[in-house]
GROMACS .gro file of C-alpha atoms in nm:
model
  174
    1UNK     CA    1   0.000   0.000   0.000
    2UNK     CA    2   0.278   0.240   0.092
    3UNK     CA    3   0.467   0.183  -0.233
    4UNK     CA    4   0.152   0.207  -0.443
    5UNK     CA    5   0.059   0.532  -0.270
    6UNK     CA    6   0.405   0.681  -0.305
    7UNK     CA    7   0.407   0.599  -0.676
    8UNK     CA    8   0.040   0.685  -0.727
    9UNK     CA    9   0.020   0.346  -0.899
   10UNK     CA   10  -0.295   0.167  -1.005
   11UNK     CA   11  -0.113  -0.167  -1.015
   12UNK     CA   12   0.219  -0.311  -0.905
   13UNK     CA   13   0.403  -0.593  -1.079
   14UNK     CA   14   0.590  -0.842  -0.869
   15UNK     CA   15   0.759  -1.161  -0.963
   16UNK     CA   16   1.038  -1.404  -0.912
   17UNK     CA   17   1.275  -1.604  -1.125
   18UNK     CA   18   1.407  -1.950  -1.051
   19UNK     CA   19   1.665  -2.139  -1.247
   20UNK     CA   20   1.723  -2.511  -1.218
   21UNK     CA   21   1.973  -2.645  -1.465
   22UNK     CA   22   1.870  -2.518  -1.807
   23UNK     CA   23   1.510  -2.442  -1.705
   24UNK     CA   24   1.407  -2.087  -1.613
   25UNK     CA   25   1.073  -2.033  -1.439
   26UNK     CA   26   0.930  -1.684  -1.414
   27UNK     CA   27   0.622  -1.610  -1.204
   28UNK     CA   28   0.464  -1.267  -1.232
   29UNK     CA   29   0.154  -1.115  -1.082
   30UNK     CA   30  -0.022  -0.784  -1.085
   31UNK     CA   31  -0.131  -0.656  -0.747
   32UNK     CA   32  -0.389  -0.391  -0.665
   33UNK     CA   33  -0.195  -0.165  -0.424
   34UNK     CA   34  -0.507  -0.065  -0.230
   35UNK     CA   35  -0.656  -0.409  -0.165
   36UNK     CA   36  -0.323  -0.594  -0.200
   37UNK     CA   37  -0.514  -0.856  -0.399
   38UNK     CA   38  -0.365  -1.027  -0.702
   39UNK     CA   39  -0.553  -0.923  -1.015
   40UNK     CA   40  -0.356  -1.146  -1.255
   41UNK     CA   41  -0.078  -1.400  -1.236
   42UNK     CA   42   0.107  -1.618  -1.481
   43UNK     CA   43   0.394  -1.864  -1.479
   44UNK     CA   44   0.636  -1.912  -1.767
   45UNK     CA   45   0.880  -2.200  -1.810
   46UNK     CA   46   1.151  -2.186  -2.075
   47UNK     CA   47   1.506  -2.302  -2.127
   48UNK     CA   48   1.789  -2.063  -2.049
   49UNK     CA   49   1.866  -2.050  -2.421
   50UNK     CA   50   1.519  -1.899  -2.471
   51UNK     CA   51   1.562  -1.621  -2.213
   52UNK     CA   52   1.513  -1.336  -2.459
   53UNK     CA   53   1.193  -1.483  -2.598
   54UNK     CA   54   1.079  -1.529  -2.238
   55UNK     CA   55   1.144  -1.161  -2.160
   56UNK     CA   56   0.949  -1.050  -2.463
   57UNK     CA   57   0.662  -1.290  -2.386
   58UNK     CA   58   0.630  -1.169  -2.026
   59UNK     CA   59   0.647  -0.800  -2.119
   60UNK     CA   60   0.390  -0.842  -2.396
   61UNK     CA   61   0.156  -1.036  -2.166
   62UNK     CA   62   0.180  -0.772  -1.892
   63UNK     CA   63   0.116  -0.494  -2.144
   64UNK     CA   64  -0.187  -0.684  -2.268
   65UNK     CA   65  -0.328  -0.733  -1.918
   66UNK     CA   66  -0.278  -0.365  -1.845
   67UNK     CA   67  -0.436  -0.285  -2.182
   68UNK     CA   68  -0.135  -0.083  -2.283
   69UNK     CA   69  -0.109  -0.029  -2.655
   70UNK     CA   70   0.254  -0.073  -2.753
   71UNK     CA   71   0.386   0.140  -3.036
   72UNK     CA   72   0.571  -0.024  -3.322
   73UNK     CA   73   0.905   0.096  -3.182
   74UNK     CA   74   0.820  -0.037  -2.834
   75UNK     CA   75   0.726  -0.374  -2.983
   76UNK     CA   76   1.058  -0.382  -3.171
   77UNK     CA   77   1.246  -0.302  -2.849
   78UNK     CA   78   1.071  -0.588  -2.669
   79UNK     CA   79   1.156  -0.834  -2.943
   80UNK     CA   80   1.518  -0.719  -2.975
   81UNK     CA   81   1.741  -0.897  -2.725
   82UNK     CA   82   2.006  -0.689  -2.545
   83UNK     CA   83   2.268  -0.942  -2.656
   84UNK     CA   84   2.270  -1.251  -2.872
   85UNK     CA   85   2.506  -1.427  -2.634
   86UNK     CA   86   2.322  -1.610  -2.351
   87UNK     CA   87   2.644  -1.652  -2.151
   88UNK     CA   88   2.712  -1.276  -2.165
   89UNK     CA   89   2.357  -1.209  -2.051
   90UNK     CA   90   2.393  -1.457  -1.766
   91UNK     CA   91   2.711  -1.280  -1.650
   92UNK     CA   92   2.531  -0.945  -1.669
   93UNK     CA   93   2.239  -1.075  -1.459
   94UNK     CA   94   2.479  -1.227  -1.206
   95UNK     CA   95   2.663  -0.895  -1.178
   96UNK     CA   96   2.335  -0.713  -1.118
   97UNK     CA   97   2.247  -0.954  -0.839
   98UNK     CA   98   2.588  -0.901  -0.675
   99UNK     CA   99   2.574  -0.523  -0.642
  100UNK     CA  100   2.674  -0.407  -0.387
  101UNK     CA  101   2.675  -0.726  -0.179
  102UNK     CA  102   2.991  -0.887  -0.317
  103UNK     CA  103   3.195  -0.577  -0.384
  104UNK     CA  104   3.329  -0.393  -0.681
  105UNK     CA  105   3.581  -0.651  -0.800
  106UNK     CA  106   3.325  -0.930  -0.847
  107UNK     CA  107   3.077  -0.702  -1.026
  108UNK     CA  108   3.348  -0.548  -1.244
  109UNK     CA  109   3.484  -0.892  -1.333
  110UNK     CA  110   3.142  -1.032  -1.436
  111UNK     CA  111   3.063  -0.728  -1.651
  112UNK     CA  112   3.406  -0.727  -1.813
  113UNK     CA  113   3.364  -1.095  -1.902
  114UNK     CA  114   3.019  -1.017  -2.049
  115UNK     CA  115   3.172  -0.739  -2.261
  116UNK     CA  116   3.452  -0.972  -2.372
  117UNK     CA  117   3.189  -1.221  -2.493
  118UNK     CA  118   2.978  -0.953  -2.666
  119UNK     CA  119   3.137  -0.614  -2.724
  120UNK     CA  120   2.802  -0.483  -2.858
  121UNK     CA  121   2.616  -0.545  -2.528
  122UNK     CA  122   2.525  -0.187  -2.431
  123UNK     CA  123   2.372  -0.279  -2.095
  124UNK     CA  124   2.696  -0.447  -1.986
  125UNK     CA  125   2.897  -0.138  -2.078
  126UNK     CA  126   2.653   0.083  -1.886
  127UNK     CA  127   2.649  -0.156  -1.591
  128UNK     CA  128   3.026  -0.150  -1.570
  129UNK     CA  129   3.025   0.230  -1.587
  130UNK     CA  130   2.779   0.245  -1.298
  131UNK     CA  131   2.988  -0.001  -1.096
  132UNK     CA  132   3.299   0.210  -1.156
  133UNK     CA  133   3.117   0.529  -1.058
  134UNK     CA  134   2.996   0.362  -0.740
  135UNK     CA  135   3.357   0.283  -0.657
  136UNK     CA  136   3.477   0.635  -0.744
  137UNK     CA  137   3.205   0.801  -0.537
  138UNK     CA  138   3.253   0.580  -0.230
  139UNK     CA  139   3.603   0.446  -0.186
  140UNK     CA  140   3.853   0.523  -0.461
  141UNK     CA  141   3.883   0.863  -0.620
  142UNK     CA  142   4.080   0.772  -0.930
  143UNK     CA  143   4.120   0.971  -1.252
  144UNK     CA  144   4.182   0.649  -1.448
  145UNK     CA  145   3.860   0.490  -1.318
  146UNK     CA  146   3.673   0.812  -1.396
  147UNK     CA  147   3.806   0.806  -1.753
  148UNK     CA  148   3.714   0.439  -1.791
  149UNK     CA  149   3.358   0.508  -1.671
  150UNK     CA  150   3.335   0.795  -1.918
  151UNK     CA  151   3.451   0.566  -2.199
  152UNK     CA  152   3.209   0.290  -2.099
  153UNK     CA  153   2.919   0.537  -2.096
  154UNK     CA  154   3.016   0.663  -2.441
  155UNK     CA  155   3.037   0.308  -2.575
  156UNK     CA  156   2.699   0.213  -2.425
  157UNK     CA  157   2.531   0.524  -2.567
  158UNK     CA  158   2.686   0.470  -2.910
  159UNK     CA  159   2.559   0.112  -2.914
  160UNK     CA  160   2.207   0.184  -2.785
  161UNK     CA  161   2.098   0.526  -2.666
  162UNK     CA  162   1.775   0.379  -2.521
  163UNK     CA  163   1.951   0.192  -2.239
  164UNK     CA  164   1.828   0.354  -1.918
  165UNK     CA  165   2.132   0.254  -1.712
  166UNK     CA  166   2.357   0.438  -1.959
  167UNK     CA  167   2.156   0.755  -1.899
  168UNK     CA  168   2.174   0.690  -1.525
  169UNK     CA  169   2.551   0.663  -1.544
  170UNK     CA  170   2.571   0.977  -1.756
  171UNK     CA  171   2.362   1.164  -1.499
  172UNK     CA  172   2.574   1.038  -1.211
  173UNK     CA  173   2.885   1.148  -1.392
  174UNK     CA  174   2.745   1.494  -1.457
   0.00000   0.00000   0.00000
């Protein structure tokens, strides 16, 4: 209720993801923030190799339930995977789950490996820039790290200027 009120939201989306071997299970549900009742729920099971199709399927289903009309460009964005390399995407997701629990080195390492596997993965570039900026702003004021973050932001923006985390990093840097 508090979150729904603070956001002035008519519905909240919650969910969880489980992975067992090569199977990924995603459960999502829409919740009325006033009554806290579930208004819709769905479970999706796919293989890890199908993760991008799964993302698109869930997003399209949620948009349909909310009766949101997606524009042609929004539909293209949903169907376009952030990377074609499932291993790079897995490293990116693992890095996101680490922050800030495991520290800078682990996050930086995962994102660097993701970039090594797919140098066109804009979200990984932006994620690494944000990790670097977190380090610069909290523990290590370093001109070389600052320059690397600036370069990573530029690379992410050049690859895909719609990546929100690249804009976040750019704003943090400013």
